[in-house]
XYZ file of C-alpha atoms in Angstrom:
576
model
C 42.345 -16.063 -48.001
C 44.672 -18.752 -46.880
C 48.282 -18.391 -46.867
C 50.196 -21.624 -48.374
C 53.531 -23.176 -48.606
C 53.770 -25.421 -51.236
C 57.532 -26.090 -50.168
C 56.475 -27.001 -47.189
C 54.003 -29.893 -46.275
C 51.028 -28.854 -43.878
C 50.597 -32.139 -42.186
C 51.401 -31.707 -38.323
C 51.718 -27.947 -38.465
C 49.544 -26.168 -36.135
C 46.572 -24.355 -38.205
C 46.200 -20.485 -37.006
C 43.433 -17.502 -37.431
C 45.522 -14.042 -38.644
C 42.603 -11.223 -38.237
C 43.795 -8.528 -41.001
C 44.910 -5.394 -39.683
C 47.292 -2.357 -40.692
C 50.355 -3.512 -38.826
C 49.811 -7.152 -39.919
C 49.822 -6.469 -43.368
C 52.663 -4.398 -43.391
C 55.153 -6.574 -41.306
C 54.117 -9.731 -43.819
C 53.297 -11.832 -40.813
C 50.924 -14.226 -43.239
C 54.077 -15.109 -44.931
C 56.749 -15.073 -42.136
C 53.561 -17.636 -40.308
C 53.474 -19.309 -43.264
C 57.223 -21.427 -42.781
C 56.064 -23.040 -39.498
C 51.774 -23.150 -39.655
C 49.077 -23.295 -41.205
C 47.781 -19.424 -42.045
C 43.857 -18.558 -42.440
C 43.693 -14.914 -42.990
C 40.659 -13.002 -42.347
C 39.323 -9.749 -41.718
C 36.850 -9.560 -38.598
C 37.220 -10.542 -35.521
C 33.718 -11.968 -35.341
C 34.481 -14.103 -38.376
C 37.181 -15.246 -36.282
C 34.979 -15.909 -33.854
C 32.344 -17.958 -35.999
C 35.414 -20.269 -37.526
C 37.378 -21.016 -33.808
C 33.907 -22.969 -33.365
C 35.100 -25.868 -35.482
C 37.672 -26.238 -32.732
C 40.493 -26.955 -35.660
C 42.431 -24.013 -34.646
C 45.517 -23.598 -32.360
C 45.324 -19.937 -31.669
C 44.462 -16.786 -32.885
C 46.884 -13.198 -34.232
C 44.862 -10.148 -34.202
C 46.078 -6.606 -34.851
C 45.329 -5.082 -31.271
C 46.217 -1.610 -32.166
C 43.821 -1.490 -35.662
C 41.134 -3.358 -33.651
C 41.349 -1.303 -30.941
C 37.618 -0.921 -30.919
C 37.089 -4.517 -30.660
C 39.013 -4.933 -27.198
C 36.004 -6.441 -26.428
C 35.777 -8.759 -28.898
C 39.007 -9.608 -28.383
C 38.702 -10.406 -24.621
C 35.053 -12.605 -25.975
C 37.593 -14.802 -27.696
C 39.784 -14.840 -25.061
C 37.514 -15.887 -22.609
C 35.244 -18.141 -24.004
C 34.401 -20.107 -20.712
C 32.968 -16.870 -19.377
C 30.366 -17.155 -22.494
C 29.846 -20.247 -21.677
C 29.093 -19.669 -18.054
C 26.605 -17.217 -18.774
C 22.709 -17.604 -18.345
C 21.528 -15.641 -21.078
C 22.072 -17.497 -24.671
C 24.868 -15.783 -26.764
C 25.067 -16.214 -30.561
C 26.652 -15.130 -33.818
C 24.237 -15.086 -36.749
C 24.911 -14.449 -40.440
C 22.932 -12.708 -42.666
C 20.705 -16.056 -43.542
C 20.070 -16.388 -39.498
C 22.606 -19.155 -39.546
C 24.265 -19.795 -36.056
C 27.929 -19.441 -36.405
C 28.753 -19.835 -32.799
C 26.907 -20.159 -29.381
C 28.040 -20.239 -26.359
C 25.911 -23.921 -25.262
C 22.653 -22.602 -23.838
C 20.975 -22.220 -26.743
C 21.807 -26.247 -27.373
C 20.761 -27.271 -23.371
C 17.327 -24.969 -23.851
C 16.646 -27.103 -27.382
C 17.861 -30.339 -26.128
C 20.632 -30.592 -29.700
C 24.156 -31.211 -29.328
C 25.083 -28.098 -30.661
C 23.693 -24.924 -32.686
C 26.594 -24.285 -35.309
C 25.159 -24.633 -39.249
C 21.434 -24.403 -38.183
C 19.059 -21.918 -38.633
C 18.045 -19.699 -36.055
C 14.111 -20.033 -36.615
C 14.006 -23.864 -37.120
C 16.430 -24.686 -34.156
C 13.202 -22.978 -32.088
C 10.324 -24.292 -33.791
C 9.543 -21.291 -35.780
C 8.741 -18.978 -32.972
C 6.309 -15.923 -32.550
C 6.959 -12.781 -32.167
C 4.950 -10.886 -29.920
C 3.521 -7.484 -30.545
C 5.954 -7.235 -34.037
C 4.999 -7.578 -37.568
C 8.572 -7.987 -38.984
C 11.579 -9.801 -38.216
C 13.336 -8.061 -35.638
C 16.665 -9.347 -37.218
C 16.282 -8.498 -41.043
C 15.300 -5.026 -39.084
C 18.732 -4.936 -37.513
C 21.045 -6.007 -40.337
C 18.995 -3.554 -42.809
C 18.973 -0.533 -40.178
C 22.294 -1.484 -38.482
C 20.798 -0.719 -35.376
C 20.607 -2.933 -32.296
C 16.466 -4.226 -31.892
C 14.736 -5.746 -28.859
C 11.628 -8.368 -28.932
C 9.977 -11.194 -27.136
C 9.351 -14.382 -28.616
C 7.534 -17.098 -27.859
C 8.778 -20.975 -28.613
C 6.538 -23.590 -28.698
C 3.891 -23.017 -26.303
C 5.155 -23.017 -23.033
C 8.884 -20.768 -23.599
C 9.187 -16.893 -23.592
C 12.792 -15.373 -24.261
C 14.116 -11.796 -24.470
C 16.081 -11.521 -27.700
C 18.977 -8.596 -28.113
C 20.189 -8.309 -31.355
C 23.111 -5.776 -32.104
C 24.949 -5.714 -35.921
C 28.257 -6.459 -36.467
C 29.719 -3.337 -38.157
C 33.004 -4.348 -40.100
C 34.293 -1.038 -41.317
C 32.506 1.089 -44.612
C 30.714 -2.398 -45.509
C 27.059 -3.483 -44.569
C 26.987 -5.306 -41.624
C 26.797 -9.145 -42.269
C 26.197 -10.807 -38.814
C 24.088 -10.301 -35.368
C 25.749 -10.790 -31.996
C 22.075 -12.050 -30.314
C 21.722 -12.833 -26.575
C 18.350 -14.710 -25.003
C 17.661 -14.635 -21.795
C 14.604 -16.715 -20.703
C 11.768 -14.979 -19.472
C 8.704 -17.535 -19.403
C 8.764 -17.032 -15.201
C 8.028 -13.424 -15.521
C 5.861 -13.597 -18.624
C 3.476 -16.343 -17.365
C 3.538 -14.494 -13.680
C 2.348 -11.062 -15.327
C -0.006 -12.795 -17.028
C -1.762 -14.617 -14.613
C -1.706 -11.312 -12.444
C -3.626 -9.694 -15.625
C -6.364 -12.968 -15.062
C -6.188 -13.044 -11.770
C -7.632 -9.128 -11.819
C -9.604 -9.746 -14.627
C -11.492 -12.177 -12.712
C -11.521 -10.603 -9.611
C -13.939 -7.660 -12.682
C -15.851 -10.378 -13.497
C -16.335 -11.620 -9.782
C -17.707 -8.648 -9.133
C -20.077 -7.635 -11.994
C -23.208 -9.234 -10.868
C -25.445 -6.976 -12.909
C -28.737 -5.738 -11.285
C -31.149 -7.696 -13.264
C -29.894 -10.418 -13.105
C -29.504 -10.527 -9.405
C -33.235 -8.888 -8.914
C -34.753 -11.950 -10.160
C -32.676 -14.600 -8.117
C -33.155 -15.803 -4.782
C -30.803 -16.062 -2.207
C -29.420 -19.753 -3.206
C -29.508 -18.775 -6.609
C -27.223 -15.918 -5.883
C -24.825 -18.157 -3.806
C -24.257 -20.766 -6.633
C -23.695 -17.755 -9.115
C -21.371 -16.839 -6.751
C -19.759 -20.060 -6.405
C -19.896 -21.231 -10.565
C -17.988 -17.900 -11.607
C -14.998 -18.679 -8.105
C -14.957 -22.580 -9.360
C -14.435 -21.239 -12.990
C -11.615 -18.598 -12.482
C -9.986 -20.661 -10.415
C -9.572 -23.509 -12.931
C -9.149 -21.772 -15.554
C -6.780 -18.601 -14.300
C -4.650 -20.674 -11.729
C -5.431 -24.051 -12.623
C -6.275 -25.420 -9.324
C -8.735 -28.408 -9.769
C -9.242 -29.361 -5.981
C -10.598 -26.200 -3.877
C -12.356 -25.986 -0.687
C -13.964 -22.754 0.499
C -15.850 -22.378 4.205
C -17.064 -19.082 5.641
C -16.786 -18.103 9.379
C -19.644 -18.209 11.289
C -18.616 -15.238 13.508
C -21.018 -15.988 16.181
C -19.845 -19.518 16.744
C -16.482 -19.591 15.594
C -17.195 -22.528 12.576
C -16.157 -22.833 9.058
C -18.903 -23.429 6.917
C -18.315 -24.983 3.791
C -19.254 -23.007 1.193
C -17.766 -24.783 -2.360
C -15.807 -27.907 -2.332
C -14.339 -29.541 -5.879
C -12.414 -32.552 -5.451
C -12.426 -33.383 -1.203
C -13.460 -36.354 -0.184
C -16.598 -36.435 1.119
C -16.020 -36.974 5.365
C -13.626 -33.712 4.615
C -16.436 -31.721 3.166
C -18.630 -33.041 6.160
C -16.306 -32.472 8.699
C -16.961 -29.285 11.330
C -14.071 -27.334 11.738
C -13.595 -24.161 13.732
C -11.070 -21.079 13.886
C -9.002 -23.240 16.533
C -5.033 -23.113 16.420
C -4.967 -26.529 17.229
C -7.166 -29.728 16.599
C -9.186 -27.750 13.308
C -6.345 -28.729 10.757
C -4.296 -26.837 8.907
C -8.004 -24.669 7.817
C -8.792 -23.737 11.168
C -5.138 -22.948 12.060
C -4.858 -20.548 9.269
C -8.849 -18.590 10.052
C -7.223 -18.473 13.763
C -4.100 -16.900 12.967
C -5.313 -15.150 9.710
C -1.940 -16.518 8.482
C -1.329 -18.737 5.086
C 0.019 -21.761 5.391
C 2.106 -23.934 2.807
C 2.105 -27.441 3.321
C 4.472 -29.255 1.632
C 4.260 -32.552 2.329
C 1.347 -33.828 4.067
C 2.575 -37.022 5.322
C 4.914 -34.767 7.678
C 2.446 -32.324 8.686
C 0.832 -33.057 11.782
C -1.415 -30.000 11.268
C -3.050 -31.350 7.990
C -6.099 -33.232 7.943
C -7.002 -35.797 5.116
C -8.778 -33.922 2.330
C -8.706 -34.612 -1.276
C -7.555 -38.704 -1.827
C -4.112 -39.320 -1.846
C -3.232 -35.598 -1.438
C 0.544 -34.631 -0.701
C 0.431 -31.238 -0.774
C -1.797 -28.216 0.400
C -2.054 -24.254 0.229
C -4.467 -22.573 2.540
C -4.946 -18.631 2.838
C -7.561 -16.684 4.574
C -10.016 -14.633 3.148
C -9.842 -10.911 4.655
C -12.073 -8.209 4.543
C -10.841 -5.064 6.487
C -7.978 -6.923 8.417
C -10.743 -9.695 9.713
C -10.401 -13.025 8.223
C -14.166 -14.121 6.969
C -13.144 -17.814 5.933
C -10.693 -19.683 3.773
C -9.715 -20.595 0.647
C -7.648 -24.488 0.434
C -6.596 -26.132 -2.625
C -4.438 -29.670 -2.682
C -2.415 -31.737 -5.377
C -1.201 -35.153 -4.961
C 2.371 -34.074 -5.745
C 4.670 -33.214 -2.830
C 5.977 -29.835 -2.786
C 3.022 -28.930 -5.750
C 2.998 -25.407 -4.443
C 5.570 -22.599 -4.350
C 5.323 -19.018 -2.333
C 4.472 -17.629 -5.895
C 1.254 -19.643 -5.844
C 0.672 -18.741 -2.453
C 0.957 -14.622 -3.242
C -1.302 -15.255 -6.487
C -3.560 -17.177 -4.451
C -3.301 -14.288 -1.427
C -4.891 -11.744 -4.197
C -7.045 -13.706 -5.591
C -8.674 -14.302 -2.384
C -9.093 -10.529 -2.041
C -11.003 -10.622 -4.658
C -13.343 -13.522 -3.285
C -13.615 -11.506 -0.343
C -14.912 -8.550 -1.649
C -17.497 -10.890 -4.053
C -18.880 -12.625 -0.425
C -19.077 -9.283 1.316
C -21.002 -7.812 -1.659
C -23.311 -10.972 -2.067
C -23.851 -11.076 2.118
C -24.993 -7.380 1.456
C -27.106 -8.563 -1.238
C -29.121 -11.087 0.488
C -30.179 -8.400 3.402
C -30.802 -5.829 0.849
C -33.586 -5.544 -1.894
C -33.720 -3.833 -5.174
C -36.131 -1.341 -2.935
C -33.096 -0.643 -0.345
C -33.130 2.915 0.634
C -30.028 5.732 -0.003
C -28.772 3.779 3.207
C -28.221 0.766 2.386
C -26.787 1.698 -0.832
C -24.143 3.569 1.299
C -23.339 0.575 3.401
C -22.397 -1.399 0.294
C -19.880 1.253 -0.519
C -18.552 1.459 2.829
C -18.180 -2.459 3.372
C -16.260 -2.772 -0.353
C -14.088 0.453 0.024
C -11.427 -0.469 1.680
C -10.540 -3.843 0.817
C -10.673 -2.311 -2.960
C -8.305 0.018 -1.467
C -5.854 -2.647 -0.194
C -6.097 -4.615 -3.954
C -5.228 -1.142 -5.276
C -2.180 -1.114 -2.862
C -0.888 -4.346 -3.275
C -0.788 -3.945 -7.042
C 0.970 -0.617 -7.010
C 3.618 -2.223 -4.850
C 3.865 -5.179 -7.785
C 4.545 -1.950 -10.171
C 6.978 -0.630 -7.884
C 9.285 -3.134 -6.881
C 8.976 -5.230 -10.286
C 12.269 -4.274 -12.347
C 11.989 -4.934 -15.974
C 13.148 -3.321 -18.653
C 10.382 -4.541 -20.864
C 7.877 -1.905 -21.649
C 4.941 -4.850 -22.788
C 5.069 -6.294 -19.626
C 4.710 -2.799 -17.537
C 2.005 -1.989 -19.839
C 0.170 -5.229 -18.468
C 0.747 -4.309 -15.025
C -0.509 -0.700 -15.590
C -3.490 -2.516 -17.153
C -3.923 -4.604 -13.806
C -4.297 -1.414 -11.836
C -6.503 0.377 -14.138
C -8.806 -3.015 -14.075
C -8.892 -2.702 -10.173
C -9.468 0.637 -10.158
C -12.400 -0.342 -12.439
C -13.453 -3.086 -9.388
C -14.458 0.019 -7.182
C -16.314 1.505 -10.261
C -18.176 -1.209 -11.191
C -19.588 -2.368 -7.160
C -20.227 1.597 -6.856
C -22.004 1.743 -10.314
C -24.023 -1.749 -9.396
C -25.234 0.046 -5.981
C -25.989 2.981 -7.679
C -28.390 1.212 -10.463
C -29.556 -0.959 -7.887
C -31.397 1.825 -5.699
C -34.935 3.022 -7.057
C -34.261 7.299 -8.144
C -36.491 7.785 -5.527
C -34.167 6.866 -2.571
C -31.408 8.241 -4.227
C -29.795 11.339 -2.243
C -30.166 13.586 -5.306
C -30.100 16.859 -2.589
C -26.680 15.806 -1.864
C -25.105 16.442 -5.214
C -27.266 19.706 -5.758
C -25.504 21.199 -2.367
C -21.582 20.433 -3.101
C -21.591 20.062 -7.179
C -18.111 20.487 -7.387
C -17.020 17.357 -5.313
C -18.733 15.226 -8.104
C -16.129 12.857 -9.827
C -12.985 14.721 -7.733
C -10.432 12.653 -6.614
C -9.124 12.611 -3.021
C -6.474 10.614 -1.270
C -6.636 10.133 1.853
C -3.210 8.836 4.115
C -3.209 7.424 7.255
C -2.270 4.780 9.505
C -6.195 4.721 11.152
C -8.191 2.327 9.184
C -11.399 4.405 11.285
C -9.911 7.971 9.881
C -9.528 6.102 6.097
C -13.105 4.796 6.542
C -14.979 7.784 7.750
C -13.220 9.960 4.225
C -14.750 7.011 2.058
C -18.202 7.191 4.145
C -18.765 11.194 4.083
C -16.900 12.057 0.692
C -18.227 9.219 -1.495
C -22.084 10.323 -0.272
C -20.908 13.254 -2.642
C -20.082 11.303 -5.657
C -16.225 12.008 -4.632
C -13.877 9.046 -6.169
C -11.303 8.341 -2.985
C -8.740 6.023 -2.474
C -6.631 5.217 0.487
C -3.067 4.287 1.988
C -1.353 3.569 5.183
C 1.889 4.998 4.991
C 3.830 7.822 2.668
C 5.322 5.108 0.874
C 2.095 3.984 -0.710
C 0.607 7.349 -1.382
C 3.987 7.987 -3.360
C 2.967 4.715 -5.343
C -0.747 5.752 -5.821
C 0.366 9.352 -6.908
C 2.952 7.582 -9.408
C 0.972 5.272 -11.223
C -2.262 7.136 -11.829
C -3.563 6.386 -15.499
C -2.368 8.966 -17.543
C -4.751 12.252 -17.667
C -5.849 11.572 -13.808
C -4.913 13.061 -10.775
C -5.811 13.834 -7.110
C -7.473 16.668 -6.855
C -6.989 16.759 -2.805
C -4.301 14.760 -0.867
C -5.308 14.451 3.123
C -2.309 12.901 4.671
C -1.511 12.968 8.737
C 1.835 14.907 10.259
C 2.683 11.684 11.601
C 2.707 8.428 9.013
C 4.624 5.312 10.065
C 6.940 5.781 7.521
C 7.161 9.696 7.301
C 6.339 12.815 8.256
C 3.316 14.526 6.407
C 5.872 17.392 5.732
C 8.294 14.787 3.990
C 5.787 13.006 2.187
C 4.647 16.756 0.644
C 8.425 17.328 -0.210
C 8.409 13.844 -1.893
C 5.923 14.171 -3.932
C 6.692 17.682 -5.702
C 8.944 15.552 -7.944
C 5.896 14.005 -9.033
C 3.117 17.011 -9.363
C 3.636 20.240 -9.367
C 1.978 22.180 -7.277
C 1.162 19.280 -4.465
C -2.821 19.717 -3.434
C -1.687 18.745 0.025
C -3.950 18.845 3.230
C -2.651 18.130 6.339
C -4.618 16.572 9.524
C -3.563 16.291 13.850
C -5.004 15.290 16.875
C -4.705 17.881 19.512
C -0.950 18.426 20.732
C 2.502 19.319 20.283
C 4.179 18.766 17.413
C 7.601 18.233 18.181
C 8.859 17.896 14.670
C 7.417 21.363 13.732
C 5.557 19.163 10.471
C 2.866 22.076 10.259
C 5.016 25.347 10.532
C 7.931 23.471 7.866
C 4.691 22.941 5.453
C 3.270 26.022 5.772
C 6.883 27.743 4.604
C 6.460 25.542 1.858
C 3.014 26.739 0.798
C 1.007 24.641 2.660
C -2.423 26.136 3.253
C -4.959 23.824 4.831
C -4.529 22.258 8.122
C -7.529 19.902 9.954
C -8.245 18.986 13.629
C -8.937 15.110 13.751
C -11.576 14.158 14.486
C -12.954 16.295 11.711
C -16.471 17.306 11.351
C -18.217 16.552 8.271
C -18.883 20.096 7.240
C -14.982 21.202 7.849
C -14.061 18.598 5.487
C -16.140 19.090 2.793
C -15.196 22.739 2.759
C -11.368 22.228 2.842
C -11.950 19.894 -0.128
C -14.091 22.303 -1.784
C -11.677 25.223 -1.247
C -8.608 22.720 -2.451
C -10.937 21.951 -5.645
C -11.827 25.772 -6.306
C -9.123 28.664 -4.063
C -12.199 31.441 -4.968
C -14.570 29.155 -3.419
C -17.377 26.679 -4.781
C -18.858 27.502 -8.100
């Protein structure tokens, strides 16, 4: 309603919002206004909010004392420059998705002038929402509660959508305060993670057959189609170069080049700091290296034609780099440290693929129980660093998105599966005559248990995956407390460690601490721990044992003492 003066004319007086309250009502202030302005009355201070966005009015009168619960409404209008300041897009809906008022990012993101009068879908193209059947605003307004979602604009745009109802009193709410924040960077990074482990799956599943009929070049360029493929297609590199150490003389033999010129595919290079380019720098050092502009670089050596940019990272298998992976763009500073970590795990991945295929040549579909075991051994523990690189993504990523830690949970289950799969493959592989059948009749109960095993000696992690896994026993591995409290965390739901071997003495921890830390987590903790001979100055054991510790091992273990502690952590009575 709009207070008039017909007495009075309203051209040059100043034109004022009056948001209806108790005390403005009853001291008349629409009419007492009315002598020297121009009065719009109305009732909410969010349809005050919509109308100051024609920019026709001088200033606002609110009842502060019956919109007490607004204060913060009332400090939005007051501070409008804030809004504007803000990254996250802030709007004011009505019930037809109309934008009333937006505080300008909205209009930058969409390239319009401004938002006001247009419809919320068509300003963004229509957009998708992912994982949702409805309309996550309709939902809002009809429930009057606030709703969450991710949508997708165009192809290319992700944002986070908030949407909270404006309750006006008894009525039905009529508008949505919405914020957007734009979250294509973490989106498209989870996803390629998801592809990036995906492929690393489907690196690995060479299935027996068809490997048993190949020879050893066919197996290569198997090898090679499914690493040119992912890499296209999951991080869209089109120039690679790949060379293997020679570790008898030092040189990097090419092993897949797309997109090089041809002198740099022919040229010898060696693990060499210097005079080896930027290649045999990084298989020296075992260090990536991000080159940003090659025409600055004295390190670089020409590769692909007209190339301004390189990332090179080495491929490692158990701390020893076994080549290196290189891609190149013709754009200066193509590459970001994001590209080089995605690139860092995907060449775990590659790793483990050579090490399996080297193991392949030497070995025939007639290998005996031994050579099966040394495929294990050689692809343990650099499946055990994937698995602790990707519960340290889960850890340290902060989102308050439950979709996207779903897809990282996914990730770790898939390279959980890696292990599985290479172990499965080795498995098939040997004839049933060779297999160590007598093993599994002696210890039955170790079959499918699940041990951890944490320690700072890669020798001590090795030798648990060598004995235990001749039993059919599923372990894993970590370095330090910190990751074993990250493995324990983020086991799939319905698993758990059955035995948890961690030293008195971890880099990060005490073996004590780490068995404190982790009762928050299970309940009671299966915890074993292991010492060299000598004192213990931080009394780790006796602390434990008050705490109901009840197994303790000398390192170097013997087989046989091991296998019994596990048994007796599996079954207290003793094996069944």
């Amino acid at each position: 309603m709009q207070a008039s003066n017909e007495a009075k004319p309203a051209v040059g007086r100043p034109k004022f919002l009056l948001v209806q309250g108790a005390n403005v009502a009853r001291f008349g202030f629409a009419d007492r206004l009315a002598d020297v302005a121009q009065v719009v009355t109305v009732s909410s201070p969010f349809r005050a909010l919509a109308m100051m966005a024609s920019g026709e009015f001088a200033g606002v009168f609110a009842d502060a004392e019956y919109f007490s619960d607004s204060l913060d409404v009332g400090r939005m209008l007051q501070n409008e420059r804030v809004l504007r300041a803000m990254p996250e897009a802030v709007l004011l809906l009505d019930e037809h998705n109309t934008i009333k008022w937006g505080n300008g990012r909205l209009a930058q993101w969409t390239g319009h002038a401004e938002v006001e009068g247009s419809n919320f879908y068509s300003l963004l193209g229509q957009p998708d929402w992912l994982n949702l059947d409805g309309c996550p605003l309709h939902a809002s307004l009809t429930s009057g509660e606030p709703t969450a979602a991710t949508l997708r604009s165009g192809e290319s745009r992700y944002l986070r959508m908030y949407a909270v109802p404006v309750v006006e009193g008894e009525l039905a709410a009529h508008h949505l305060i919405v914020t957007l924040r734009d979250v294509t960077d973490e989106v498209l990074q989870q996803q390629k993670l998801e592809a990036i482990h995906k492929a690393g799956v489907e690196l690995a599943d060479i299935l027996p057959d068809e490997v048993a009929e190949m020879g050893v070049d066919e197996r290569i360029e198997l090898l090679k189609d499914n690493i040119r493929r992912c890499t296209q297609d999951v991080l869209q590199f089109d120039v690679v170069e790949i060379r293997t150490l020679d570790r008898e003389t030092g040189e990097l033999v090419p092993l897949l080049s797309e997109g090089m010129q041809p002198e740099a595919e022919q040229r010898r290079l060696f693990a060499e700091v210097e005079g080896n380019g930027v290649t045999g720098h990084v298989a020296a050092t075992g260090k990536s290296y991000l080159c940003e502009d090659t025409s600055k670089d004295g390190l670089y050596l020409s590769g692909a034609e007209d190339a301004r940019s390189s990332l090179t990272v080495p491929l490692m298998l158990h701390d020893e780099c076994i080549g290196t992976f290189n891609v190149e763009s013709p754009e200066s500073q193509r590459f970001t440290h994001s590209d080089l970590q995605f690139l860092e795990i995907f060449s775990r991945e590659i790793a483990v693929a050579l090490n399996t295929l080297d193991l392949l040549k030497a070995e025939k579909m007639t290998t005996t129980a031994a050579s099966v075991e040394k495929i294990h051994s050689a692809v343990a523990m650099p499946v055990d660093e994937i698995l602790n690189d990707v519960v340290s993504v889960i850890e340290n990523f902060r989102t308050d998105q439950p979709a996207i830690a779903e897809r990282l949970h996914r990730v770790l289950s898939n390279a959980r599966n890696i292990k599985r799969v290479i172990q499965d493959i080795g498995r098939d592989m040997m004839p049933a005559e060779a297999r160590p059948a007598t093993r599994a009749e002696e210890h039955p109960i170790l079959a499918g248990r699940r041990v951890l095993v944490v320690d700072a000696e890669e020798s001590i992690r090795s030798d648990a995956h060598d004995l235990l896994e001749k039993y059919q026993c599923v372990v894993e591995t970590s370095h330090d407390g910190n990751e074993a409290i990250f493995m324990v965390r983020n086991l799939t739901e319905g698993q758990k460690y059955d035995t948890i071997i961690s030293d008195i003495k971890l880099p990060d921890m005490s073996g004590y601490d780490l068995m404190m830390r982790l009762r928050s987590i299970v309940e009671p903790v299966p915890m074993v721990l292991t010492t060299s001979f000598g004192y213990d100055a931080e009394h780790t054991i006796v602390k434990a044992r008050r705490e109901g510790l009840k197994f303790v091992l000398l390192k170097p273990w013997r087989p046989e003492q091991l296998l019994e502690t596990v048994e007796r952590m599996i079954a207290p009575n003793g094996p069944a």
